[in-house]
Amino acid sequence: MIKAAITQPITPAIRSPFGQVVANLAPPPVPVDPLQARLEERFGAGQVGIMAIIQPTVLGQTALYKDAAMTDPVLSAGDPVGAIRDFSPWGYHLRAPTSSARGVYRTDGELHWIEFNGVNTQYETVPIAVDVNRVTVCAAVRKPSNLRSPLVCLDGDLAVAPNYAMYFPRTSSITGASFATHSSGTNYAVADSSNISAPASAVLTGRNVNTDTARLWYNGVLAADGTAAGNFSNFGTRKIVVGRDRTDFSSAELFGLYVGYEQVDDLAPLESYFAERVGVSL
């Protein structure tokens, strides 16, 4: 007699002294890496953007390189950082445009960050073509001073519309965080938080809610709205620039960054992940 092959795995069983099955021992669930879960949420449906995690090795891959060509891995605190891997499926890696523009990798043994010098440190992607007018930015960051500090800006020039930019802080007098969107001409929507003196660590999230409103969250709490008249058009083909706008360079310490060309409504998973990266409680 030919017996059919068993195609389902056999689950081990616990039997009583009388032979009855009293429990099946199913294998324990495999834990999902928190970053892998965030990547699936943010890019699993084909969304465009970048995810940068500041740590020498992430998910078994080199995440930081000394050179922009991404051939020489960062290994120790004090190493220059010429490139930051993008963990999105798109591979829009952040690269320093010149060797003098590289930041420095730092760690306290638990947290990991890149130190920007406030003079010329900057990173940029290749031009990214998008046909949307929505964006969400989430950054794990620490500011060591109250000097004006641009974190993210399209093409490094907020004056070129349409655009968006995040600051921590925006000016020496407004020492809190800021997220701005720029539709056209002089139509800026700026969401500024209250003053927060340096040093300060935070998870900052900025999003344009509709075509004329910028919204800012500080450590998971809605901090400010900003509105302006104007028709916010699609971003087109632009570089994501980190650490520079038209006039200034950042002096921030960057722990992680997400930029997505979508309106993220459930921010909690992303913000919670970045809170652990920068060592803050939400």
mmCIF file of C-alpha atoms in Angstrom:
data_model
loop_
_atom_site.group_PDB
_atom_site.id
_atom_site.type_symbol
_atom_site.label_atom_id
_atom_site.label_comp_id
_atom_site.label_asym_id
_atom_site.label_seq_id
_atom_site.Cartn_x
_atom_site.Cartn_y
_atom_site.Cartn_z
ATOM 1 C CA MET A 1 0.000 0.000 0.000
ATOM 2 C CA ILE A 2 1.358 3.424 -0.984
ATOM 3 C CA LYS A 3 1.020 6.015 1.734
ATOM 4 C CA ALA A 4 0.890 9.715 0.990
ATOM 5 C CA ALA A 5 3.889 11.759 2.102
ATOM 6 C CA ILE A 6 3.465 14.006 5.097
ATOM 7 C CA THR A 7 3.568 17.589 3.822
ATOM 8 C CA GLN A 8 2.825 19.417 7.089
ATOM 9 C CA PRO A 9 5.418 19.714 9.895
ATOM 10 C CA ILE A 10 4.693 17.601 12.936
ATOM 11 C CA THR A 11 4.094 19.684 16.060
ATOM 12 C CA PRO A 12 5.600 18.078 19.171
ATOM 13 C CA ALA A 13 2.994 17.079 21.746
ATOM 14 C CA ILE A 14 2.862 16.713 25.510
ATOM 15 C CA ARG A 15 0.968 13.609 26.638
ATOM 16 C CA SER A 16 -0.522 12.727 29.992
ATOM 17 C CA PRO A 17 0.534 9.515 31.810
ATOM 18 C CA PHE A 18 -2.550 7.903 30.233
ATOM 19 C CA GLY A 19 -1.469 8.809 26.690
ATOM 20 C CA GLN A 20 -3.851 11.669 25.956
ATOM 21 C CA VAL A 21 -2.465 14.753 24.178
ATOM 22 C CA VAL A 22 -2.755 17.678 26.577
ATOM 23 C CA ALA A 23 -0.746 20.349 24.718
ATOM 24 C CA ASN A 24 0.898 20.953 21.372
ATOM 25 C CA LEU A 25 4.293 22.649 21.438
ATOM 26 C CA ALA A 26 4.196 25.168 18.606
ATOM 27 C CA PRO A 27 7.527 26.823 17.797
ATOM 28 C CA PRO A 28 7.922 30.291 19.346
ATOM 29 C CA PRO A 29 7.262 33.233 17.021
ATOM 30 C CA VAL A 30 10.334 34.629 15.286
ATOM 31 C CA PRO A 31 10.903 38.200 16.506
ATOM 32 C CA VAL A 32 10.850 40.866 13.797
ATOM 33 C CA ASP A 33 13.705 43.359 13.830
ATOM 34 C CA PRO A 34 12.230 46.821 14.632
ATOM 35 C CA LEU A 35 14.043 48.453 11.707
ATOM 36 C CA GLN A 36 12.909 45.735 9.318
ATOM 37 C CA ALA A 37 9.331 46.363 10.446
ATOM 38 C CA ARG A 38 9.672 50.108 9.865
ATOM 39 C CA LEU A 39 11.145 49.531 6.404
ATOM 40 C CA GLU A 40 8.223 47.313 5.462
ATOM 41 C CA GLU A 41 5.727 49.897 6.720
ATOM 42 C CA ARG A 42 7.314 52.842 4.971
ATOM 43 C CA PHE A 43 8.489 51.270 1.703
ATOM 44 C CA GLY A 44 6.571 48.006 1.351
ATOM 45 C CA ALA A 45 3.986 49.491 -1.006
ATOM 46 C CA GLY A 46 6.543 51.136 -3.289
ATOM 47 C CA GLN A 47 6.793 54.459 -1.465
ATOM 48 C CA VAL A 48 9.793 56.622 -2.374
ATOM 49 C CA GLY A 49 12.222 58.006 0.207
ATOM 50 C CA ILE A 50 15.290 57.284 2.314
ATOM 51 C CA MET A 51 16.051 55.652 5.665
ATOM 52 C CA ALA A 52 19.463 56.399 7.182
ATOM 53 C CA ILE A 53 20.586 54.690 10.409
ATOM 54 C CA ILE A 54 23.762 55.960 12.041
ATOM 55 C CA GLN A 55 25.721 52.931 13.180
ATOM 56 C CA PRO A 56 28.686 51.153 11.555
ATOM 57 C CA THR A 57 26.762 47.926 10.900
ATOM 58 C CA VAL A 58 22.974 47.589 10.569
ATOM 59 C CA LEU A 59 21.022 44.461 9.601
ATOM 60 C CA GLY A 60 24.307 42.752 8.810
ATOM 61 C CA GLN A 61 25.332 45.449 6.311
ATOM 62 C CA THR A 62 27.895 48.228 6.485
ATOM 63 C CA ALA A 63 25.932 51.443 7.088
ATOM 64 C CA LEU A 64 28.717 54.049 7.256
ATOM 65 C CA TYR A 65 31.726 54.509 4.985
ATOM 66 C CA LYS A 66 34.770 56.727 5.187
ATOM 67 C CA ASP A 67 34.641 57.454 1.469
ATOM 68 C CA ALA A 68 31.840 58.569 -0.846
ATOM 69 C CA ALA A 69 32.507 55.566 -3.116
ATOM 70 C CA MET A 70 31.404 53.297 -0.228
ATOM 71 C CA THR A 71 34.471 51.042 -0.278
ATOM 72 C CA ASP A 72 36.083 51.809 3.108
ATOM 73 C CA PRO A 73 33.849 51.013 6.136
ATOM 74 C CA VAL A 74 33.715 53.193 9.241
ATOM 75 C CA LEU A 75 35.036 51.117 12.133
ATOM 76 C CA SER A 76 35.868 53.385 15.072
ATOM 77 C CA ALA A 77 34.788 56.588 16.785
ATOM 78 C CA GLY A 78 36.550 59.534 15.198
ATOM 79 C CA ASP A 79 36.456 58.086 11.677
ATOM 80 C CA PRO A 80 35.291 60.487 8.952
ATOM 81 C CA VAL A 81 31.979 59.609 7.302
ATOM 82 C CA GLY A 82 31.903 60.043 3.542
ATOM 83 C CA ALA A 83 28.707 58.085 2.870
ATOM 84 C CA ILE A 84 25.611 56.863 4.728
ATOM 85 C CA ARG A 85 23.723 53.848 3.417
ATOM 86 C CA ASP A 86 20.068 54.268 2.521
ATOM 87 C CA PHE A 87 18.213 51.212 3.800
ATOM 88 C CA SER A 88 15.168 51.827 1.646
ATOM 89 C CA PRO A 89 14.811 49.560 -1.408
ATOM 90 C CA TRP A 90 15.791 52.527 -3.586
ATOM 91 C CA GLY A 91 19.411 52.868 -2.486
ATOM 92 C CA TYR A 92 19.470 56.673 -2.440
ATOM 93 C CA HIS A 93 22.629 56.774 -0.333
ATOM 94 C CA LEU A 94 23.735 60.035 1.287
ATOM 95 C CA ARG A 95 27.236 61.087 0.228
ATOM 96 C CA ALA A 96 29.488 63.990 1.179
ATOM 97 C CA PRO A 97 30.087 66.012 -2.025
ATOM 98 C CA THR A 98 33.761 66.607 -1.117
ATOM 99 C CA SER A 99 36.199 64.999 1.313
ATOM 100 C CA SER A 100 36.286 68.193 3.384
ATOM 101 C CA ALA A 101 32.482 68.006 3.833
ATOM 102 C CA ARG A 102 32.558 64.718 5.738
ATOM 103 C CA GLY A 103 31.192 64.527 9.281
ATOM 104 C CA VAL A 104 32.704 62.463 12.100
ATOM 105 C CA TYR A 105 31.346 59.236 13.568
ATOM 106 C CA ARG A 106 30.880 59.311 17.359
ATOM 107 C CA THR A 107 29.596 56.801 19.914
ATOM 108 C CA ASP A 108 29.292 56.498 23.678
ATOM 109 C CA GLY A 109 29.162 52.720 23.436
ATOM 110 C CA GLU A 110 25.380 52.654 23.231
ATOM 111 C CA LEU A 111 24.220 55.502 21.001
ATOM 112 C CA HIS A 112 25.718 56.319 17.607
ATOM 113 C CA TRP A 113 25.755 59.597 15.703
ATOM 114 C CA ILE A 114 27.470 61.770 13.099
ATOM 115 C CA GLU A 115 28.884 65.076 14.267
ATOM 116 C CA PHE A 116 28.333 67.987 11.869
ATOM 117 C CA ASN A 117 30.877 70.814 12.169
ATOM 118 C CA GLY A 118 28.631 73.805 11.351
ATOM 119 C CA VAL A 119 31.121 74.910 8.685
ATOM 120 C CA ASN A 120 30.837 72.627 5.671
ATOM 121 C CA THR A 121 29.572 69.169 6.691
ATOM 122 C CA GLN A 122 26.803 68.050 4.350
ATOM 123 C CA TYR A 123 25.400 65.000 2.570
ATOM 124 C CA GLU A 124 23.204 64.639 -0.477
ATOM 125 C CA THR A 125 21.416 62.025 -2.550
ATOM 126 C CA VAL A 126 21.353 61.804 -6.304
ATOM 127 C CA PRO A 127 18.423 63.695 -7.853
ATOM 128 C CA ILE A 128 15.211 61.813 -7.021
ATOM 129 C CA ALA A 129 12.218 62.073 -9.347
ATOM 130 C CA VAL A 130 8.854 62.127 -7.570
ATOM 131 C CA ASP A 131 5.381 62.977 -8.828
ATOM 132 C CA VAL A 132 3.862 63.875 -5.452
ATOM 133 C CA ASN A 133 3.378 66.948 -3.264
ATOM 134 C CA ARG A 134 3.409 65.130 0.093
ATOM 135 C CA VAL A 135 6.379 64.612 2.416
ATOM 136 C CA THR A 136 7.116 63.353 5.934
ATOM 137 C CA VAL A 137 10.476 63.893 7.640
ATOM 138 C CA CYS A 138 11.501 62.230 10.920
ATOM 139 C CA ALA A 139 14.912 62.873 12.478
ATOM 140 C CA ALA A 140 16.670 61.628 15.613
ATOM 141 C CA VAL A 141 18.932 64.527 16.454
ATOM 142 C CA ARG A 142 20.799 66.413 19.168
ATOM 143 C CA LYS A 143 21.734 70.083 19.022
ATOM 144 C CA PRO A 144 24.849 71.109 20.953
ATOM 145 C CA SER A 145 24.271 74.847 20.504
ATOM 146 C CA ASN A 146 21.600 77.393 19.591
ATOM 147 C CA LEU A 147 23.223 78.344 16.286
ATOM 148 C CA ARG A 148 20.918 78.150 13.253
ATOM 149 C CA SER A 149 21.061 74.551 12.109
ATOM 150 C CA PRO A 150 19.433 73.220 8.905
ATOM 151 C CA LEU A 151 18.871 69.448 9.032
ATOM 152 C CA VAL A 152 17.147 68.682 5.718
ATOM 153 C CA CYS A 153 16.443 70.839 2.673
ATOM 154 C CA LEU A 154 15.645 70.008 -0.943
ATOM 155 C CA ASP A 155 18.636 70.931 -3.132
ATOM 156 C CA GLY A 156 20.063 72.769 -0.112
ATOM 157 C CA ASP A 157 18.081 75.906 -0.963
ATOM 158 C CA LEU A 158 14.670 76.544 0.588
ATOM 159 C CA ALA A 159 14.138 79.509 -1.739
ATOM 160 C CA VAL A 160 13.690 77.139 -4.693
ATOM 161 C CA ALA A 161 10.026 76.125 -4.741
ATOM 162 C CA PRO A 162 8.364 73.796 -4.064
ATOM 163 C CA ASN A 163 10.428 72.784 -1.081
ATOM 164 C CA TYR A 164 10.570 71.642 2.535
ATOM 165 C CA ALA A 165 13.138 72.035 5.285
ATOM 166 C CA MET A 166 13.688 71.078 8.916
ATOM 167 C CA TYR A 167 15.751 73.095 11.416
ATOM 168 C CA PHE A 168 16.917 72.583 14.988
ATOM 169 C CA PRO A 169 16.996 75.504 15.653
ATOM 170 C CA ARG A 170 15.813 77.781 12.850
ATOM 171 C CA THR A 171 17.265 80.972 14.312
ATOM 172 C CA SER A 172 19.202 81.955 17.413
ATOM 173 C CA SER A 173 16.075 83.663 18.761
ATOM 174 C CA ILE A 174 13.752 80.732 17.980
ATOM 175 C CA THR A 175 15.769 77.967 19.608
ATOM 176 C CA GLY A 176 13.097 75.307 19.229
ATOM 177 C CA ALA A 177 12.578 73.146 16.153
ATOM 178 C CA SER A 178 11.051 74.171 12.848
ATOM 179 C CA PHE A 179 9.525 72.536 9.789
ATOM 180 C CA ALA A 180 8.779 74.641 6.739
ATOM 181 C CA THR A 181 7.147 74.013 3.380
ATOM 182 C CA HIS A 182 7.442 76.366 0.456
ATOM 183 C CA SER A 183 4.887 76.348 -2.341
ATOM 184 C CA SER A 184 5.840 79.198 -4.667
ATOM 185 C CA GLY A 185 7.015 82.783 -4.625
ATOM 186 C CA THR A 186 6.933 83.910 -0.994
ATOM 187 C CA ASN A 187 4.348 81.376 0.180
ATOM 188 C CA TYR A 188 6.063 79.725 3.152
ATOM 189 C CA ALA A 189 4.284 77.684 5.795
ATOM 190 C CA VAL A 190 6.501 77.595 8.901
ATOM 191 C CA ALA A 191 5.713 75.542 12.023
ATOM 192 C CA ASP A 192 7.951 76.628 14.927
ATOM 193 C CA SER A 193 8.045 74.984 18.335
ATOM 194 C CA SER A 194 8.616 76.883 21.564
ATOM 195 C CA ASN A 195 12.149 77.742 22.597
ATOM 196 C CA ILE A 196 14.279 74.786 23.671
ATOM 197 C CA SER A 197 17.768 75.678 24.815
ATOM 198 C CA ALA A 198 20.816 73.613 23.906
ATOM 199 C CA PRO A 199 21.978 71.002 24.494
ATOM 200 C CA ALA A 200 18.850 69.050 23.631
ATOM 201 C CA SER A 201 18.039 65.675 22.093
ATOM 202 C CA ALA A 202 14.802 65.055 20.229
ATOM 203 C CA VAL A 203 12.774 63.146 17.701
ATOM 204 C CA LEU A 204 11.487 65.741 15.250
ATOM 205 C CA THR A 205 8.762 64.993 12.733
ATOM 206 C CA GLY A 206 7.575 67.365 10.048
ATOM 207 C CA ARG A 207 4.796 66.835 7.540
ATOM 208 C CA ASN A 208 2.773 68.889 5.101
ATOM 209 C CA VAL A 209 -0.834 68.131 5.955
ATOM 210 C CA ASN A 210 -2.293 69.674 2.812
ATOM 211 C CA THR A 211 -1.081 72.041 0.132
ATOM 212 C CA ASP A 212 -0.733 75.017 2.482
ATOM 213 C CA THR A 213 -0.034 73.619 5.980
ATOM 214 C CA ALA A 214 3.194 72.477 7.654
ATOM 215 C CA ARG A 215 2.959 70.560 10.920
ATOM 216 C CA LEU A 216 5.688 69.789 13.479
ATOM 217 C CA TRP A 217 5.899 67.162 16.237
ATOM 218 C CA TYR A 218 8.501 67.320 19.035
ATOM 219 C CA ASN A 219 9.149 64.030 20.873
ATOM 220 C CA GLY A 220 5.825 62.650 19.740
ATOM 221 C CA VAL A 221 3.740 65.693 20.711
ATOM 222 C CA LEU A 222 2.203 68.062 18.171
ATOM 223 C CA ALA A 223 4.166 71.287 18.653
ATOM 224 C CA ALA A 224 3.070 73.688 15.932
ATOM 225 C CA ASP A 225 1.164 74.341 12.705
ATOM 226 C CA GLY A 226 1.996 76.836 10.018
ATOM 227 C CA THR A 227 -0.157 77.914 7.069
ATOM 228 C CA ALA A 228 0.328 79.991 3.956
ATOM 229 C CA ALA A 229 -1.620 80.627 0.783
ATOM 230 C CA GLY A 230 -0.434 78.913 -2.355
ATOM 231 C CA ASN A 231 -0.797 75.884 -4.574
ATOM 232 C CA PHE A 232 1.762 73.279 -3.488
ATOM 233 C CA SER A 233 2.918 71.529 -6.674
ATOM 234 C CA ASN A 234 4.810 68.249 -7.088
ATOM 235 C CA PHE A 235 8.449 68.228 -6.012
ATOM 236 C CA GLY A 236 9.779 67.008 -9.353
ATOM 237 C CA THR A 237 13.427 65.878 -9.580
ATOM 238 C CA ARG A 238 15.498 67.130 -6.642
ATOM 239 C CA LYS A 239 18.307 66.118 -4.275
ATOM 240 C CA ILE A 240 17.690 65.548 -0.574
ATOM 241 C CA VAL A 241 20.407 67.579 1.147
ATOM 242 C CA VAL A 242 21.260 66.952 4.804
ATOM 243 C CA GLY A 243 23.102 69.550 6.862
ATOM 244 C CA ARG A 244 22.870 72.606 4.599
ATOM 245 C CA ASP A 245 20.527 75.244 3.266
ATOM 246 C CA ARG A 246 21.355 78.246 1.090
ATOM 247 C CA THR A 247 23.272 80.188 3.758
ATOM 248 C CA ASP A 248 24.110 77.924 6.703
ATOM 249 C CA PHE A 249 25.491 74.539 7.701
ATOM 250 C CA SER A 250 24.301 72.331 10.531
ATOM 251 C CA SER A 251 26.149 71.821 13.800
ATOM 252 C CA ALA A 252 23.775 69.023 14.820
ATOM 253 C CA GLU A 253 24.493 65.444 15.819
ATOM 254 C CA LEU A 254 22.442 63.090 13.668
ATOM 255 C CA PHE A 255 21.360 59.648 14.956
ATOM 256 C CA GLY A 256 18.919 58.651 12.225
ATOM 257 C CA LEU A 257 16.770 60.094 9.457
ATOM 258 C CA TYR A 258 13.686 59.173 7.439
ATOM 259 C CA VAL A 259 12.400 61.188 4.499
ATOM 260 C CA GLY A 260 9.345 59.788 2.746
ATOM 261 C CA TYR A 261 7.328 61.230 -0.105
ATOM 262 C CA GLU A 262 4.009 60.363 1.464
ATOM 263 C CA GLN A 263 1.748 61.636 4.234
ATOM 264 C CA VAL A 264 2.403 59.275 7.142
ATOM 265 C CA ASP A 265 -0.639 59.305 9.424
ATOM 266 C CA ASP A 266 0.465 56.784 12.067
ATOM 267 C CA LEU A 267 3.730 58.331 13.259
ATOM 268 C CA ALA A 268 4.079 56.373 16.522
ATOM 269 C CA PRO A 269 6.065 53.335 15.254
ATOM 270 C CA LEU A 270 8.578 55.494 13.400
ATOM 271 C CA GLU A 271 8.981 57.996 16.236
ATOM 272 C CA SER A 272 9.336 55.249 18.851
ATOM 273 C CA TYR A 273 12.102 53.604 16.847
ATOM 274 C CA PHE A 274 14.024 56.878 16.471
ATOM 275 C CA ALA A 275 13.489 57.717 20.147
ATOM 276 C CA GLU A 276 15.545 54.637 21.031
ATOM 277 C CA ARG A 277 18.227 55.719 18.561
ATOM 278 C CA VAL A 278 18.665 59.127 20.212
ATOM 279 C CA GLY A 279 17.949 58.077 23.799
ATOM 280 C CA VAL A 280 14.793 60.061 24.555
ATOM 281 C CA SER A 281 11.428 59.049 26.012
ATOM 282 C CA LEU A 282 8.221 59.898 24.210
#
